Amino acid sequence: MNINWYPGHMKKTRELLKDQLKLIDVVFELLDARLPFSSKNPDIDNIIGSKPKVIILNKVDLADEGATAKWINYYKERNITAIPINTLTGAGLRQVTIEGEKAIKEKMDALISKGRKPRAARIMMVGIPNVGKSSIINKLAGKKSAQTGDRPGVTKGKQWIRLRGNMELLDTPGILWPKFEDQEVALKLAFTGAIRDEILDVETLALKLIEYLVEKHPENLKERYNLVGELGTPLETMEEMAKRRGCIIRGGEFDYTRIANIILDEFRAGKIGRITLEYPEDLLKDNEETLESINEIELKEE
């Protein structure tokens, strides 16, 4: 699969972020706890520059607890604050507010020292599509201020929202980046619903997800779909799942589209288990291999 999705409104949102940044005191960067590396838009750091930033790891209720702990430690070792939150229970949201206040305290103190009245802290929340920004904003605001949905592209334009305490937040649509250089990153984003299913071949996408789960989490698949014995190829596994779920059409043929949508929906809802798609050690290993490759090239040139 060759996946890319960068509709026109994302380009407009990128320009909006740059234009509104001068009004902002602190940026909340929202990542998916199941794939903190792949759900990070590489353009964001360039856009926000030196603005104070707090990283929020959302959907921890869908991610492996041990993996989330590793990611928090990974960021801590790099002097980056990363807060895990669960919007269903509200766990971690108070810490988000505290970290936001800490990030702008110096600026507010400077205003007071000049005899000016402290104003509302201005926050910008950024992230990829379908990462849960609107749900978090509604929790922080204490009311339904932002439209929510389980598909990417629900938020269409910017809106300022008053939060509890003396804070204002600029909500913006989720944005990806113009081109996925690494298709593994694109696949992970597609697995979690950050890319519209309408532009994808969902049957092939589901086969790719089954391939990953057969390798990494076979027991989860067996338990969820009542599969027995050794799992076969991704296609054989999909067909067995189709049998178990009654995804059969006239003539006894498998309804591949239906079973594909079922596994994608159930994975995204955490019904197959709390599954993290990437770990810090994978990222570090990739960086080490890249460095080794560069060193080998330099040695050959010498």
Tab-separated table of C-alpha atoms in Angstrom:
chain	number	residue	atom	x	y	z
A	1	MET	CA	0.000	0.000	0.000
A	2	ASN	CA	1.140	3.521	-0.793
A	3	ILE	CA	-0.605	5.803	1.703
A	4	ASN	CA	-0.754	9.602	1.609
A	5	TRP	CA	-3.494	11.964	2.780
A	6	TYR	CA	-3.022	15.732	2.840
A	7	PRO	CA	-6.267	17.485	1.857
A	8	GLY	CA	-6.367	21.220	1.262
A	9	HIS	CA	-7.709	22.126	4.690
A	10	MET	CA	-4.563	20.691	6.315
A	11	LYS	CA	-2.357	23.077	4.359
A	12	LYS	CA	-4.620	25.934	5.475
A	13	THR	CA	-4.397	24.718	9.078
A	14	ARG	CA	-0.609	24.698	8.899
A	15	GLU	CA	-0.667	28.346	7.820
A	16	LEU	CA	-3.205	29.088	10.560
A	17	LEU	CA	-0.905	27.651	13.237
A	18	LYS	CA	1.975	29.813	12.072
A	19	ASP	CA	-0.220	32.911	11.922
A	20	GLN	CA	-1.816	32.457	15.369
A	21	LEU	CA	1.367	31.417	17.163
A	22	LYS	CA	2.215	34.991	18.127
A	23	LEU	CA	-0.865	34.985	20.394
A	24	ILE	CA	0.049	31.736	22.139
A	25	ASP	CA	1.820	31.220	25.481
A	26	VAL	CA	2.130	27.422	25.522
A	27	VAL	CA	1.479	24.557	23.095
A	28	PHE	CA	-0.151	21.271	24.070
A	29	GLU	CA	1.036	18.619	21.601
A	30	LEU	CA	-1.305	15.637	21.624
A	31	LEU	CA	0.073	12.195	20.693
A	32	ASP	CA	-1.514	8.743	20.531
A	33	ALA	CA	-0.095	6.644	23.384
A	34	ARG	CA	-0.141	3.572	21.125
A	35	LEU	CA	2.273	5.196	18.661
A	36	PRO	CA	3.944	8.297	20.167
A	37	PHE	CA	6.615	8.437	17.464
A	38	SER	CA	4.409	7.860	14.421
A	39	SER	CA	1.636	10.165	15.672
A	40	LYS	CA	4.040	13.088	16.061
A	41	ASN	CA	3.787	15.505	13.153
A	42	PRO	CA	7.432	16.291	12.291
A	43	ASP	CA	6.412	19.780	11.119
A	44	ILE	CA	5.106	20.863	14.544
A	45	ASP	CA	8.471	21.551	16.184
A	46	ASN	CA	9.508	23.711	13.231
A	47	ILE	CA	6.236	25.633	13.403
A	48	ILE	CA	6.200	26.355	17.152
A	49	GLY	CA	9.930	27.034	17.496
A	50	SER	CA	10.882	27.948	21.070
A	51	LYS	CA	7.358	28.189	22.470
A	52	PRO	CA	6.901	26.232	25.732
A	53	LYS	CA	5.389	22.830	24.997
A	54	VAL	CA	3.707	20.051	26.958
A	55	ILE	CA	3.294	16.576	25.432
A	56	ILE	CA	0.051	14.740	26.153
A	57	LEU	CA	-0.199	10.993	25.585
A	58	ASN	CA	-3.875	10.322	24.937
A	59	LYS	CA	-5.749	7.001	24.708
A	60	VAL	CA	-3.623	5.322	27.380
A	61	ASP	CA	-6.641	3.104	28.080
A	62	LEU	CA	-6.014	1.514	24.658
A	63	ALA	CA	-2.229	1.215	25.032
A	64	ASP	CA	-0.117	-1.359	26.874
A	65	GLU	CA	0.587	0.001	30.381
A	66	GLY	CA	4.206	-1.163	30.399
A	67	ALA	CA	4.859	0.433	27.020
A	68	THR	CA	3.355	3.744	28.168
A	69	ALA	CA	5.634	3.725	31.223
A	70	LYS	CA	8.625	3.217	28.902
A	71	TRP	CA	7.593	6.168	26.739
A	72	ILE	CA	7.153	8.460	29.749
A	73	ASN	CA	10.643	7.494	30.921
A	74	TYR	CA	11.983	8.033	27.376
A	75	TYR	CA	10.712	11.618	27.413
A	76	LYS	CA	11.824	12.208	30.996
A	77	GLU	CA	15.403	11.255	30.093
A	78	ARG	CA	15.242	14.001	27.447
A	79	ASN	CA	13.840	16.594	29.888
A	80	ILE	CA	10.444	16.543	28.170
A	81	THR	CA	7.215	16.509	30.169
A	82	ALA	CA	4.822	13.825	28.876
A	83	ILE	CA	1.468	13.379	30.598
A	84	PRO	CA	-0.604	10.204	30.061
A	85	ILE	CA	-4.334	10.846	30.094
A	86	ASN	CA	-7.557	8.907	29.834
A	87	THR	CA	-10.446	11.067	28.666
A	88	LEU	CA	-12.976	8.398	29.684
A	89	THR	CA	-12.058	8.664	33.372
A	90	GLY	CA	-10.415	12.103	33.338
A	91	ALA	CA	-7.181	10.672	34.757
A	92	GLY	CA	-4.222	12.972	34.067
A	93	LEU	CA	-6.233	16.029	33.017
A	94	ARG	CA	-5.500	17.962	36.212
A	95	GLN	CA	-1.779	17.430	35.598
A	96	VAL	CA	-2.189	18.864	32.098
A	97	THR	CA	-3.564	22.091	33.586
A	98	ILE	CA	-0.793	22.255	36.208
A	99	GLU	CA	1.955	21.775	33.599
A	100	GLY	CA	0.375	24.421	31.397
A	101	GLU	CA	0.362	26.900	34.281
A	102	LYS	CA	3.986	26.085	35.118
A	103	ALA	CA	5.061	26.603	31.511
A	104	ILE	CA	3.741	30.184	31.440
A	105	LYS	CA	4.379	31.226	35.062
A	106	GLU	CA	7.531	33.182	34.182
A	107	LYS	CA	5.685	35.161	31.525
A	108	MET	CA	2.754	35.950	33.825
A	109	ASP	CA	5.099	36.968	36.648
A	110	ALA	CA	6.841	39.362	34.242
A	111	LEU	CA	3.517	41.022	33.386
A	112	ILE	CA	2.676	41.472	37.069
A	113	SER	CA	6.135	42.932	37.812
A	114	LYS	CA	5.455	45.602	35.163
A	115	GLY	CA	2.231	46.555	36.895
A	116	ARG	CA	-0.020	44.902	34.338
A	117	LYS	CA	-2.959	42.719	35.204
A	118	PRO	CA	-2.417	39.003	34.509
A	119	ARG	CA	-4.487	37.890	31.530
A	120	ALA	CA	-5.838	34.512	30.574
A	121	ALA	CA	-3.136	32.066	29.543
A	122	ARG	CA	-3.439	31.294	25.829
A	123	ILE	CA	-2.935	27.684	24.828
A	124	MET	CA	-2.811	26.033	21.426
A	125	MET	CA	-3.612	22.339	21.139
A	126	VAL	CA	-2.162	20.540	18.122
A	127	GLY	CA	-2.170	16.952	16.920
A	128	ILE	CA	-2.955	14.576	14.091
A	129	PRO	CA	-6.559	13.754	13.089
A	130	ASN	CA	-8.646	11.509	15.340
A	131	VAL	CA	-6.201	11.653	18.249
A	132	GLY	CA	-8.883	12.909	20.652
A	133	LYS	CA	-8.303	16.662	20.868
A	134	SER	CA	-11.977	17.598	21.074
A	135	SER	CA	-12.692	15.074	23.838
A	136	ILE	CA	-9.827	16.456	25.933
A	137	ILE	CA	-10.916	20.048	25.355
A	138	ASN	CA	-14.454	19.265	26.492
A	139	LYS	CA	-13.089	17.698	29.679
A	140	LEU	CA	-10.801	20.657	30.362
A	141	ALA	CA	-13.617	23.112	29.667
A	142	GLY	CA	-16.103	21.222	31.830
A	143	LYS	CA	-18.705	21.324	29.060
A	144	LYS	CA	-19.187	20.299	25.436
A	145	SER	CA	-17.329	23.047	23.604
A	146	ALA	CA	-15.830	21.057	20.731
A	147	GLN	CA	-17.470	18.588	18.367
A	148	THR	CA	-16.222	15.028	18.818
A	149	GLY	CA	-16.252	11.928	16.621
A	150	ASP	CA	-14.520	8.597	16.048
A	151	ARG	CA	-13.232	9.560	12.606
A	152	PRO	CA	-10.611	12.025	11.382
A	153	GLY	CA	-11.585	15.482	10.198
A	154	VAL	CA	-14.410	16.303	12.652
A	155	THR	CA	-12.937	19.683	13.644
A	156	LYS	CA	-13.066	21.920	10.558
A	157	GLY	CA	-11.823	25.321	11.730
A	158	LYS	CA	-10.200	27.200	14.589
A	159	GLN	CA	-12.154	28.102	17.716
A	160	TRP	CA	-11.205	29.770	20.997
A	161	ILE	CA	-12.531	27.952	24.054
A	162	ARG	CA	-12.559	29.142	27.656
A	163	LEU	CA	-11.162	26.520	30.039
A	164	ARG	CA	-11.530	26.144	33.765
A	165	GLY	CA	-9.319	28.610	35.561
A	166	ASN	CA	-7.781	31.557	33.796
A	167	MET	CA	-7.018	29.844	30.478
A	168	GLU	CA	-8.130	30.119	26.870
A	169	LEU	CA	-7.439	27.406	24.326
A	170	LEU	CA	-7.232	27.592	20.553
A	171	ASP	CA	-8.562	24.368	19.034
A	172	THR	CA	-7.440	23.620	15.492
A	173	PRO	CA	-8.157	20.791	13.023
A	174	GLY	CA	-5.850	17.784	13.104
A	175	ILE	CA	-3.076	17.894	10.526
A	176	LEU	CA	-0.720	15.385	8.981
A	177	TRP	CA	2.312	16.225	6.881
A	178	PRO	CA	2.488	16.469	3.066
A	179	LYS	CA	4.202	13.135	2.409
A	180	PHE	CA	4.897	9.993	4.424
A	181	GLU	CA	8.513	9.130	3.757
A	182	ASP	CA	8.129	5.970	5.875
A	183	GLN	CA	5.151	3.844	4.854
A	184	GLU	CA	5.389	1.910	8.146
A	185	VAL	CA	4.455	5.156	9.887
A	186	ALA	CA	1.567	5.635	7.440
A	187	LEU	CA	0.326	2.094	8.120
A	188	LYS	CA	0.287	2.615	11.881
A	189	LEU	CA	-1.641	5.858	11.439
A	190	ALA	CA	-4.124	4.056	9.204
A	191	PHE	CA	-4.503	1.223	11.732
A	192	THR	CA	-5.559	3.700	14.428
A	193	GLY	CA	-7.945	5.695	12.213
A	194	ALA	CA	-5.879	8.856	11.752
A	195	ILE	CA	-6.336	8.556	7.977
A	196	ARG	CA	-9.757	8.391	6.375
A	197	ASP	CA	-10.783	4.828	5.576
A	198	GLU	CA	-12.553	6.136	2.481
A	199	ILE	CA	-9.229	6.738	0.725
A	200	LEU	CA	-7.799	3.352	1.733
A	201	ASP	CA	-8.156	-0.238	0.583
A	202	VAL	CA	-9.598	-1.450	3.898
A	203	GLU	CA	-9.264	-5.118	2.977
A	204	THR	CA	-5.520	-4.810	2.378
A	205	LEU	CA	-5.186	-2.585	5.451
A	206	ALA	CA	-6.915	-5.214	7.600
A	207	LEU	CA	-4.643	-7.925	6.195
A	208	LYS	CA	-1.612	-5.814	7.158
A	209	LEU	CA	-3.026	-5.404	10.661
A	210	ILE	CA	-3.702	-9.140	10.946
A	211	GLU	CA	-0.139	-9.826	9.792
A	212	TYR	CA	1.163	-7.598	12.599
A	213	LEU	CA	-1.129	-9.132	15.222
A	214	VAL	CA	-0.327	-12.708	14.180
A	215	GLU	CA	3.351	-11.943	14.715
A	216	LYS	CA	3.133	-9.799	17.853
A	217	HIS	CA	-0.158	-10.622	19.586
A	218	PRO	CA	-1.466	-14.010	18.355
A	219	GLU	CA	-3.152	-14.844	21.660
A	220	ASN	CA	-5.198	-11.650	21.532
A	221	LEU	CA	-6.514	-12.625	18.100
A	222	LYS	CA	-7.292	-16.176	19.183
A	223	GLU	CA	-9.203	-15.052	22.253
A	224	ARG	CA	-11.198	-12.311	20.517
A	225	TYR	CA	-12.210	-14.385	17.484
A	226	ASN	CA	-12.278	-17.870	19.024
A	227	LEU	CA	-9.473	-19.123	16.815
A	228	VAL	CA	-7.817	-22.442	17.647
A	229	GLY	CA	-4.456	-23.967	16.826
A	230	GLU	CA	-1.648	-22.315	14.930
A	231	LEU	CA	-2.599	-19.232	12.962
A	232	GLY	CA	-1.981	-19.409	9.221
A	233	THR	CA	-1.238	-16.674	6.737
A	234	PRO	CA	-2.982	-13.305	7.186
A	235	LEU	CA	-5.502	-14.255	4.480
A	236	GLU	CA	-6.192	-17.656	6.041
A	237	THR	CA	-6.588	-15.997	9.434
A	238	MET	CA	-8.976	-13.404	8.006
A	239	GLU	CA	-11.089	-16.134	6.401
A	240	GLU	CA	-11.248	-18.068	9.673
A	241	MET	CA	-12.322	-14.872	11.439
A	242	ALA	CA	-14.970	-14.338	8.760
A	243	LYS	CA	-16.345	-17.822	9.462
A	244	ARG	CA	-16.472	-17.149	13.199
A	245	ARG	CA	-18.318	-13.849	12.700
A	246	GLY	CA	-20.663	-15.079	9.974
A	247	CYS	CA	-19.222	-12.818	7.297
A	248	ILE	CA	-20.419	-15.007	4.447
A	249	ILE	CA	-22.294	-13.893	1.339
A	250	ARG	CA	-24.353	-15.830	-1.198
A	251	GLY	CA	-22.596	-18.808	-2.666
A	252	GLY	CA	-20.607	-19.341	0.512
A	253	GLU	CA	-18.003	-16.700	-0.366
A	254	PHE	CA	-16.316	-14.636	2.316
A	255	ASP	CA	-17.398	-11.033	2.827
A	256	TYR	CA	-13.875	-9.629	3.026
A	257	THR	CA	-14.980	-6.006	3.267
A	258	ARG	CA	-17.229	-6.685	6.242
A	259	ILE	CA	-14.664	-8.680	8.223
A	260	ALA	CA	-11.996	-6.089	7.366
A	261	ASN	CA	-14.124	-3.306	8.843
A	262	ILE	CA	-14.898	-5.422	11.901
A	263	ILE	CA	-11.249	-6.036	12.786
A	264	LEU	CA	-10.278	-2.396	12.168
A	265	ASP	CA	-13.157	-1.119	14.313
A	266	GLU	CA	-12.470	-3.591	17.109
A	267	PHE	CA	-8.742	-2.890	17.126
A	268	ARG	CA	-9.369	0.865	17.334
A	269	ALA	CA	-11.842	0.375	20.175
A	270	GLY	CA	-9.378	-1.744	22.159
A	271	LYS	CA	-11.566	-4.858	21.958
A	272	ILE	CA	-8.640	-6.982	20.743
A	273	GLY	CA	-6.606	-5.826	23.748
A	274	ARG	CA	-4.450	-2.968	24.946
A	275	ILE	CA	-1.900	-2.953	22.154
A	276	THR	CA	0.984	-0.533	21.587
A	277	LEU	CA	2.391	-0.449	18.063
A	278	GLU	CA	5.857	0.928	18.823
A	279	TYR	CA	8.305	1.075	21.723
A	280	PRO	CA	11.177	3.454	22.543
A	281	GLU	CA	13.716	0.646	22.133
A	282	ASP	CA	12.520	0.143	18.529
A	283	LEU	CA	13.137	3.814	17.821
A	284	LEU	CA	16.559	3.742	19.457
A	285	LYS	CA	17.493	0.589	17.550
A	286	ASP	CA	16.497	2.194	14.238
A	287	ASN	CA	18.596	5.264	15.041
A	288	GLU	CA	21.589	3.087	15.935
A	289	GLU	CA	21.261	1.139	12.666
A	290	THR	CA	21.026	4.399	10.698
A	291	LEU	CA	24.125	5.727	12.451
A	292	GLU	CA	25.998	2.484	11.734
A	293	SER	CA	25.025	2.713	8.046
A	294	ILE	CA	26.300	6.295	7.850
A	295	ASN	CA	29.562	5.313	9.540
A	296	GLU	CA	30.027	2.407	7.104
A	297	ILE	CA	29.519	4.741	4.140
A	298	GLU	CA	32.043	7.222	5.547
A	299	LEU	CA	34.612	4.450	6.122
A	300	LYS	CA	34.199	3.213	2.529
A	301	GLU	CA	34.652	6.753	1.204
A	302	GLU	CA	37.843	7.133	3.220
